[in-house]
Amino acid sequence: MALPIYQDVSIDRSRYDAANKHDPQYEAPPGVNEQVVRIISAAKGEPDWMLQKRLAGLKLYDGTAFPTWGPDLSLIIADIASIRFFVQPKAKESTKWEDLPDDIRKTYERIGIPEAEKRSLSGVGAQYDSEIVYHNLKREWDEKGVIFTNMDEALRNHPEMVKRYFMTQCVPINDHKFVMLHAAVWSGGTFIYVPPGVKVTVPLQAYFRMNAERGGQFEHTLIIADKGSEVHYIEGCSAPQYNSSALHAGCVEVFVHEGARVRYSSVENWSRNTFNLNTKRAMVDKDGIMEWVNGNLGSGTTMLYPCSVLRGERAHSDSLGIAFAGCDQHQDTGSKVIHAAPRTTSVIRAKSISKDGGISSYRGLVKIMPQATGSKSSVNCDALLIDHLSTSDTYPDMQIDCADVDVAHEATVGRIGAEEIFYLRSRGLSEEQARQLIVAGFIEPIVKQLPLEYSVELNKLIELEMEGSVG
Amino acid sequence: MTGSTTTQETAAAETVERMPTTIDEARALLMAAGEETPNASTFNIIPHNTTAYKLIPSSSGNTVVVLPGESVTVHDDSAGDAIIVIGPSAALRYITTARAENATHTSARRTVYAMRDAQIDWIDAMTGSSSHTSADFDAQNTVLLAGNGAQAKFRSVFLGAGDETYRSVVRMLHLVSRTRSHMLTRAALLGKSSGQYRGLIRILPDAQKCDAYQRADTLLIGERPRMDALPVLEIHNDDVRCSHGVAIGRVDQEPLFYLRSRGIPADSAISMLVRGFFDPVLISMGEDGRMIGEAFSSRLTSAELSSVAFAELSTTHTPALDFTTPHDGRS
């Protein structure tokens, strides 16, 4: 029985969960206050407007209550004062892999970054705790004017563009509690600019890793795809397993200008002690196309709803999501689309798997504004429940403010059918193999949208999570 | 929401088939299931072998008991709250209608408690008023499937016009195993009317082999109608079959064109298509469906619709507001 990918399922989660010795160059005292914010800003030598933005964010954060809907956040709320909001690794950013300090290099080699880069990426960035430690862009793209750098450097070298796009119209600093916090303490992240008409044919990649215990990661990613350009950006995340809570409150802002196309893929695999409260949003202009591909496997608690604001005529958004909730996990994910211009279209496909008492929720929004005549939207959610302990929730909100539209939503919840298992077993598969095959088939439409390394990794992770599920 | 789970489980386990003989006993059943009780202080036990029963309008609300094995149709246009307890193996056909002839606001909370093998066929209609189009309607309908083998079928329709607002909350709570539910809502919104739909299917951890379906379709016609639909699924175990669907759209342009090309005026054509949208549901409701259909028809032939219809056909779609921002200066 040849099942090439499924034969070798020996993946060791410890390669993600193992921590390196914590040896930072500098770390801010725990908690967040004006002093910490000033320290971060000064350490980066930022212009005054950015410091003012951070302070404004902090002020809003202090005056706003934590959200009371969705998953239980009480653990992280209790721990928030002891989180280190800024940890500077002992390394200067480098474009040569060999220049990285041994332990950081070792971590990334364990995860497999360099091989991936050698094979198929046109650029890669790696962030370790609060700052980017490695960055490389193939010369070909450099010459065409593509900018792929870290946010701190972008702030130094392209201040006008950053000032114009950074937390202004897409995700303003007053958006919600964790965005306010992000505005105050953000550090690192990626900046991408693709000039008009340039099509970056191979993906750009960044990998984020939290190493410090009670750490926080607040990377800011800003992608600007100018008229008629194309880019695919992939992001991977992991953190070692500690007993105390860690917080990831990153922010992604994407600008898809006229006729441009951006694909944003991410596979998040933070350790189970992580609260992943991330904000991702794209502004899509006329004829632009935004594609979100999300895999949420890690984190104890995830609240993530990538959003596309379709503000130009005929703009399109496509969102694909897969969430896996195992024991003690609550994956509260979904997609949002705001149709703000005529003849805009959107497609949302979400799949979730719950197992061992895990809770997966789809929470989404389709909003069609009065001016968005002739818009179309389709939302499809499928949930698979592996056992009777687990939970699946679906909350798809549709706010339709325009008569000339076509909106459809469908959702199904079910388990693996006894008939399907019986069929595969009669073909000589063990029950466990049969279950894995069915689950692999369930997530296949999403996995096939990812580049090879990631789809293999996602498949392996799901298999790992599925191990021992027979019984 | 999950906090009440244990109370509901206990309630399900302790469900006794003794019928309530007082309001407080009826309330206790709901409370044991973790539910808030509507305001329903008039107590009615439907006598044996009654086939049709009409609730008396009462601002203090009605509590109704359907005795085991009975089969009855209850008409409720009382515009008040209600608690209904359906005994084992009893069948209830429950017709709730809200009209706002002289009022500008109607609001009702109704909870039905279904015991073992009980069946409920619930029809809920909000039919507005023939004289004005400025009322607001609010209905919160809940079914507790509390006995093994209980089944619920819920169908609701409303047709909004003018400045009316409609809010329809339907909650289908599967407390125990082998319970089945089917929910269907059809709404058409004209003019500047707005609708809000909140539908919930909740299946508790011990409620296995359940089957639940939910569907809500809305037709938007004319000037500035608005719909906010949130169909929710909360599924706490894997041995279930559950799905839902929502569609929101405008009148299909092709049949409209066809009717117009046959010389039918726009307003009549639209009114025919709206009736066609409701018909499959109304026909399945029998005589009650015919009455509701008549109320809808009188609304559709009103002057208001004609003006709406022509506005619909004469506007070419121009964006009302430009939401774009200036383009990046670099290019």
PDB file of N, CA, C and O in Angstrom, chain B residues 246-287:
ATOM      1  N   VAL B 246     -27.757  30.127   4.491  1.00  0.00           N
ATOM      2  CA  VAL B 246     -28.370  31.441   4.446  1.00  0.00           C
ATOM      3  C   VAL B 246     -28.194  31.972   3.036  1.00  0.00           C
ATOM      4  O   VAL B 246     -27.145  31.793   2.443  1.00  0.00           O
ATOM      5  N   ALA B 247     -29.212  32.590   2.488  1.00  0.00           N
ATOM      6  CA  ALA B 247     -29.037  33.275   1.215  1.00  0.00           C
ATOM      7  C   ALA B 247     -29.736  34.620   1.293  1.00  0.00           C
ATOM      8  O   ALA B 247     -30.832  34.726   1.835  1.00  0.00           O
ATOM      9  N   ILE B 248     -29.064  35.644   0.802  1.00  0.00           N
ATOM     10  CA  ILE B 248     -29.650  36.982   0.792  1.00  0.00           C
ATOM     11  C   ILE B 248     -29.435  37.538  -0.611  1.00  0.00           C
ATOM     12  O   ILE B 248     -28.312  37.513  -1.110  1.00  0.00           O
ATOM     13  N   GLY B 249     -30.497  37.985  -1.242  1.00  0.00           N
ATOM     14  CA  GLY B 249     -30.304  38.496  -2.591  1.00  0.00           C
ATOM     15  C   GLY B 249     -31.480  39.308  -3.043  1.00  0.00           C
ATOM     16  O   GLY B 249     -32.431  39.543  -2.301  1.00  0.00           O
ATOM     17  N   ARG B 250     -31.421  39.751  -4.291  1.00  0.00           N
ATOM     18  CA  ARG B 250     -32.506  40.578  -4.823  1.00  0.00           C
ATOM     19  C   ARG B 250     -33.417  39.711  -5.686  1.00  0.00           C
ATOM     20  O   ARG B 250     -33.152  38.538  -5.913  1.00  0.00           O
ATOM     21  N   VAL B 251     -34.472  40.354  -6.205  1.00  0.00           N
ATOM     22  CA  VAL B 251     -35.383  39.645  -7.101  1.00  0.00           C
ATOM     23  C   VAL B 251     -34.601  39.224  -8.338  1.00  0.00           C
ATOM     24  O   VAL B 251     -33.834  39.999  -8.897  1.00  0.00           O
ATOM     25  N   ASP B 252     -34.783  37.993  -8.727  1.00  0.00           N
ATOM     26  CA  ASP B 252     -34.091  37.467  -9.887  1.00  0.00           C
ATOM     27  C   ASP B 252     -34.459  38.292 -11.130  1.00  0.00           C
ATOM     28  O   ASP B 252     -35.626  38.448 -11.452  1.00  0.00           O
ATOM     29  N   GLN B 253     -33.472  38.821 -11.804  1.00  0.00           N
ATOM     30  CA  GLN B 253     -33.736  39.739 -12.909  1.00  0.00           C
ATOM     31  C   GLN B 253     -34.299  39.036 -14.153  1.00  0.00           C
ATOM     32  O   GLN B 253     -35.039  39.625 -14.919  1.00  0.00           O
ATOM     33  N   GLU B 254     -33.942  37.775 -14.331  1.00  0.00           N
ATOM     34  CA  GLU B 254     -34.368  37.098 -15.558  1.00  0.00           C
ATOM     35  C   GLU B 254     -35.878  36.855 -15.611  1.00  0.00           C
ATOM     36  O   GLU B 254     -36.515  37.251 -16.585  1.00  0.00           O
ATOM     37  N   PRO B 255     -36.458  36.241 -14.573  1.00  0.00           N
ATOM     38  CA  PRO B 255     -37.919  36.096 -14.610  1.00  0.00           C
ATOM     39  C   PRO B 255     -38.632  37.441 -14.632  1.00  0.00           C
ATOM     40  O   PRO B 255     -39.694  37.566 -15.246  1.00  0.00           O
ATOM     41  N   LEU B 256     -38.037  38.449 -14.003  1.00  0.00           N
ATOM     42  CA  LEU B 256     -38.643  39.783 -14.004  1.00  0.00           C
ATOM     43  C   LEU B 256     -38.693  40.308 -15.443  1.00  0.00           C
ATOM     44  O   LEU B 256     -39.714  40.821 -15.905  1.00  0.00           O
ATOM     45  N   PHE B 257     -37.597  40.142 -16.147  1.00  0.00           N
ATOM     46  CA  PHE B 257     -37.524  40.573 -17.539  1.00  0.00           C
ATOM     47  C   PHE B 257     -38.557  39.823 -18.380  1.00  0.00           C
ATOM     48  O   PHE B 257     -39.252  40.401 -19.210  1.00  0.00           O
ATOM     49  N   TYR B 258     -38.651  38.524 -18.122  1.00  0.00           N
ATOM     50  CA  TYR B 258     -39.594  37.700 -18.865  1.00  0.00           C
ATOM     51  C   TYR B 258     -41.024  38.213 -18.676  1.00  0.00           C
ATOM     52  O   TYR B 258     -41.762  38.425 -19.634  1.00  0.00           O
ATOM     53  N   LEU B 259     -41.384  38.461 -17.412  1.00  0.00           N
ATOM     54  CA  LEU B 259     -42.747  38.925 -17.126  1.00  0.00           C
ATOM     55  C   LEU B 259     -43.006  40.291 -17.762  1.00  0.00           C
ATOM     56  O   LEU B 259     -44.064  40.540 -18.320  1.00  0.00           O
ATOM     57  N   ARG B 260     -42.006  41.175 -17.681  1.00  0.00           N
ATOM     58  CA  ARG B 260     -42.141  42.508 -18.270  1.00  0.00           C
ATOM     59  C   ARG B 260     -42.327  42.397 -19.787  1.00  0.00           C
ATOM     60  O   ARG B 260     -43.110  43.122 -20.379  1.00  0.00           O
ATOM     61  N   SER B 261     -41.587  41.477 -20.400  1.00  0.00           N
ATOM     62  CA  SER B 261     -41.669  41.328 -21.856  1.00  0.00           C
ATOM     63  C   SER B 261     -43.032  40.785 -22.289  1.00  0.00           C
ATOM     64  O   SER B 261     -43.398  40.847 -23.439  1.00  0.00           O
ATOM     65  N   ARG B 262     -43.765  40.219 -21.329  1.00  0.00           N
ATOM     66  CA  ARG B 262     -45.119  39.748 -21.622  1.00  0.00           C
ATOM     67  C   ARG B 262     -46.149  40.834 -21.332  1.00  0.00           C
ATOM     68  O   ARG B 262     -47.336  40.575 -21.274  1.00  0.00           O
ATOM     69  N   GLY B 263     -45.690  42.048 -21.080  1.00  0.00           N
ATOM     70  CA  GLY B 263     -46.592  43.176 -20.902  1.00  0.00           C
ATOM     71  C   GLY B 263     -47.106  43.347 -19.486  1.00  0.00           C
ATOM     72  O   GLY B 263     -48.030  44.110 -19.241  1.00  0.00           O
ATOM     73  N   ILE B 264     -46.504  42.631 -18.526  1.00  0.00           N
ATOM     74  CA  ILE B 264     -46.963  42.790 -17.145  1.00  0.00           C
ATOM     75  C   ILE B 264     -46.239  43.982 -16.519  1.00  0.00           C
ATOM     76  O   ILE B 264     -45.017  44.065 -16.589  1.00  0.00           O
ATOM     77  N   PRO B 265     -46.973  44.916 -15.919  1.00  0.00           N
ATOM     78  CA  PRO B 265     -46.319  46.088 -15.325  1.00  0.00           C
ATOM     79  C   PRO B 265     -45.316  45.677 -14.236  1.00  0.00           C
ATOM     80  O   PRO B 265     -45.484  44.629 -13.593  1.00  0.00           O
ATOM     81  N   ALA B 266     -44.321  46.511 -14.033  1.00  0.00           N
ATOM     82  CA  ALA B 266     -43.228  46.168 -13.117  1.00  0.00           C
ATOM     83  C   ALA B 266     -43.717  45.818 -11.725  1.00  0.00           C
ATOM     84  O   ALA B 266     -43.280  44.828 -11.135  1.00  0.00           O
ATOM     85  N   ASP B 267     -44.654  46.632 -11.181  1.00  0.00           N
ATOM     86  CA  ASP B 267     -45.056  46.361  -9.802  1.00  0.00           C
ATOM     87  C   ASP B 267     -45.783  45.022  -9.679  1.00  0.00           C
ATOM     88  O   ASP B 267     -45.538  44.258  -8.755  1.00  0.00           O
ATOM     89  N   SER B 268     -46.631  44.704 -10.678  1.00  0.00           N
ATOM     90  CA  SER B 268     -47.309  43.411 -10.619  1.00  0.00           C
ATOM     91  C   SER B 268     -46.295  42.275 -10.758  1.00  0.00           C
ATOM     92  O   SER B 268     -46.399  41.248 -10.085  1.00  0.00           O
ATOM     93  N   ALA B 269     -45.321  42.473 -11.641  1.00  0.00           N
ATOM     94  CA  ALA B 269     -44.325  41.425 -11.867  1.00  0.00           C
ATOM     95  C   ALA B 269     -43.545  41.153 -10.583  1.00  0.00           C
ATOM     96  O   ALA B 269     -43.372  39.997 -10.177  1.00  0.00           O
ATOM     97  N   ILE B 270     -43.112  42.226  -9.914  1.00  0.00           N
ATOM     98  CA  ILE B 270     -42.363  42.050  -8.679  1.00  0.00           C
ATOM     99  C   ILE B 270     -43.227  41.397  -7.619  1.00  0.00           C
ATOM    100  O   ILE B 270     -42.811  40.464  -6.930  1.00  0.00           O
ATOM    101  N   SER B 271     -44.490  41.862  -7.541  1.00  0.00           N
ATOM    102  CA  SER B 271     -45.375  41.282  -6.539  1.00  0.00           C
ATOM    103  C   SER B 271     -45.600  39.790  -6.808  1.00  0.00           C
ATOM    104  O   SER B 271     -45.651  38.972  -5.890  1.00  0.00           O
ATOM    105  N   MET B 272     -45.667  39.413  -8.087  1.00  0.00           N
ATOM    106  CA  MET B 272     -45.802  37.990  -8.417  1.00  0.00           C
ATOM    107  C   MET B 272     -44.561  37.207  -7.972  1.00  0.00           C
ATOM    108  O   MET B 272     -44.668  36.104  -7.427  1.00  0.00           O
ATOM    109  N   LEU B 273     -43.406  37.786  -8.205  1.00  0.00           N
ATOM    110  CA  LEU B 273     -42.174  37.077  -7.842  1.00  0.00           C
ATOM    111  C   LEU B 273     -42.025  36.939  -6.323  1.00  0.00           C
ATOM    112  O   LEU B 273     -41.547  35.930  -5.820  1.00  0.00           O
ATOM    113  N   VAL B 274     -42.462  37.992  -5.597  1.00  0.00           N
ATOM    114  CA  VAL B 274     -42.388  37.918  -4.138  1.00  0.00           C
ATOM    115  C   VAL B 274     -43.336  36.830  -3.628  1.00  0.00           C
ATOM    116  O   VAL B 274     -42.983  36.026  -2.770  1.00  0.00           O
ATOM    117  N   ARG B 275     -44.557  36.786  -4.227  1.00  0.00           N
ATOM    118  CA  ARG B 275     -45.492  35.735  -3.834  1.00  0.00           C
ATOM    119  C   ARG B 275     -44.924  34.353  -4.143  1.00  0.00           C
ATOM    120  O   ARG B 275     -45.074  33.405  -3.384  1.00  0.00           O
ATOM    121  N   GLY B 276     -44.249  34.274  -5.295  1.00  0.00           N
ATOM    122  CA  GLY B 276     -43.620  33.011  -5.683  1.00  0.00           C
ATOM    123  C   GLY B 276     -42.536  32.581  -4.700  1.00  0.00           C
ATOM    124  O   GLY B 276     -42.316  31.398  -4.458  1.00  0.00           O
ATOM    125  N   PHE B 277     -41.875  33.590  -4.114  1.00  0.00           N
ATOM    126  CA  PHE B 277     -40.824  33.315  -3.135  1.00  0.00           C
ATOM    127  C   PHE B 277     -41.425  32.719  -1.855  1.00  0.00           C
ATOM    128  O   PHE B 277     -40.888  31.792  -1.260  1.00  0.00           O
ATOM    129  N   PHE B 278     -42.601  33.266  -1.445  1.00  0.00           N
ATOM    130  CA  PHE B 278     -43.218  32.780  -0.196  1.00  0.00           C
ATOM    131  C   PHE B 278     -44.051  31.526  -0.401  1.00  0.00           C
ATOM    132  O   PHE B 278     -44.226  30.738   0.523  1.00  0.00           O
ATOM    133  N   ASP B 279     -44.598  31.357  -1.623  1.00  0.00           N
ATOM    134  CA  ASP B 279     -45.582  30.310  -1.855  1.00  0.00           C
ATOM    135  C   ASP B 279     -45.219  28.909  -1.349  1.00  0.00           C
ATOM    136  O   ASP B 279     -46.022  28.290  -0.652  1.00  0.00           O
ATOM    137  N   PRO B 280     -44.017  28.400  -1.688  1.00  0.00           N
ATOM    138  CA  PRO B 280     -43.724  27.031  -1.251  1.00  0.00           C
ATOM    139  C   PRO B 280     -43.885  26.859   0.259  1.00  0.00           C
ATOM    140  O   PRO B 280     -44.367  25.829   0.719  1.00  0.00           O
ATOM    141  N   VAL B 281     -43.492  27.885   1.032  1.00  0.00           N
ATOM    142  CA  VAL B 281     -43.614  27.793   2.487  1.00  0.00           C
ATOM    143  C   VAL B 281     -45.076  27.927   2.901  1.00  0.00           C
ATOM    144  O   VAL B 281     -45.581  27.157   3.716  1.00  0.00           O
ATOM    145  N   LEU B 282     -45.774  28.908   2.310  1.00  0.00           N
ATOM    146  CA  LEU B 282     -47.161  29.160   2.709  1.00  0.00           C
ATOM    147  C   LEU B 282     -48.052  27.970   2.367  1.00  0.00           C
ATOM    148  O   LEU B 282     -48.910  27.581   3.153  1.00  0.00           O
ATOM    149  N   ILE B 283     -47.822  27.382   1.191  1.00  0.00           N
ATOM    150  CA  ILE B 283     -48.651  26.227   0.792  1.00  0.00           C
ATOM    151  C   ILE B 283     -48.466  25.091   1.784  1.00  0.00           C
ATOM    152  O   ILE B 283     -49.427  24.437   2.184  1.00  0.00           O
ATOM    153  N   SER B 284     -47.220  24.911   2.255  1.00  0.00           N
ATOM    154  CA  SER B 284     -46.973  23.825   3.207  1.00  0.00           C
ATOM    155  C   SER B 284     -47.660  24.080   4.546  1.00  0.00           C
ATOM    156  O   SER B 284     -47.741  23.199   5.386  1.00  0.00           O
ATOM    157  N   MET B 285     -48.176  25.308   4.749  1.00  0.00           N
ATOM    158  CA  MET B 285     -48.826  25.631   6.020  1.00  0.00           C
ATOM    159  C   MET B 285     -50.345  25.435   5.944  1.00  0.00           C
ATOM    160  O   MET B 285     -51.059  25.711   6.911  1.00  0.00           O
ATOM    161  N   GLY B 286     -50.853  25.061   4.777  1.00  0.00           N
ATOM    162  CA  GLY B 286     -52.281  24.814   4.641  1.00  0.00           C
ATOM    163  C   GLY B 286     -53.107  26.081   4.767  1.00  0.00           C
ATOM    164  O   GLY B 286     -52.697  27.150   4.297  1.00  0.00           O
ATOM    165  N   GLU B 287     -54.266  25.975   5.428  1.00  0.00           N
ATOM    166  CA  GLU B 287     -55.198  27.091   5.562  1.00  0.00           C
ATOM    167  C   GLU B 287     -54.543  28.314   6.214  1.00  0.00           C
ATOM    168  O   GLU B 287     -54.774  29.447   5.806  1.00  0.00           O
TER     169      GLU B 287
END
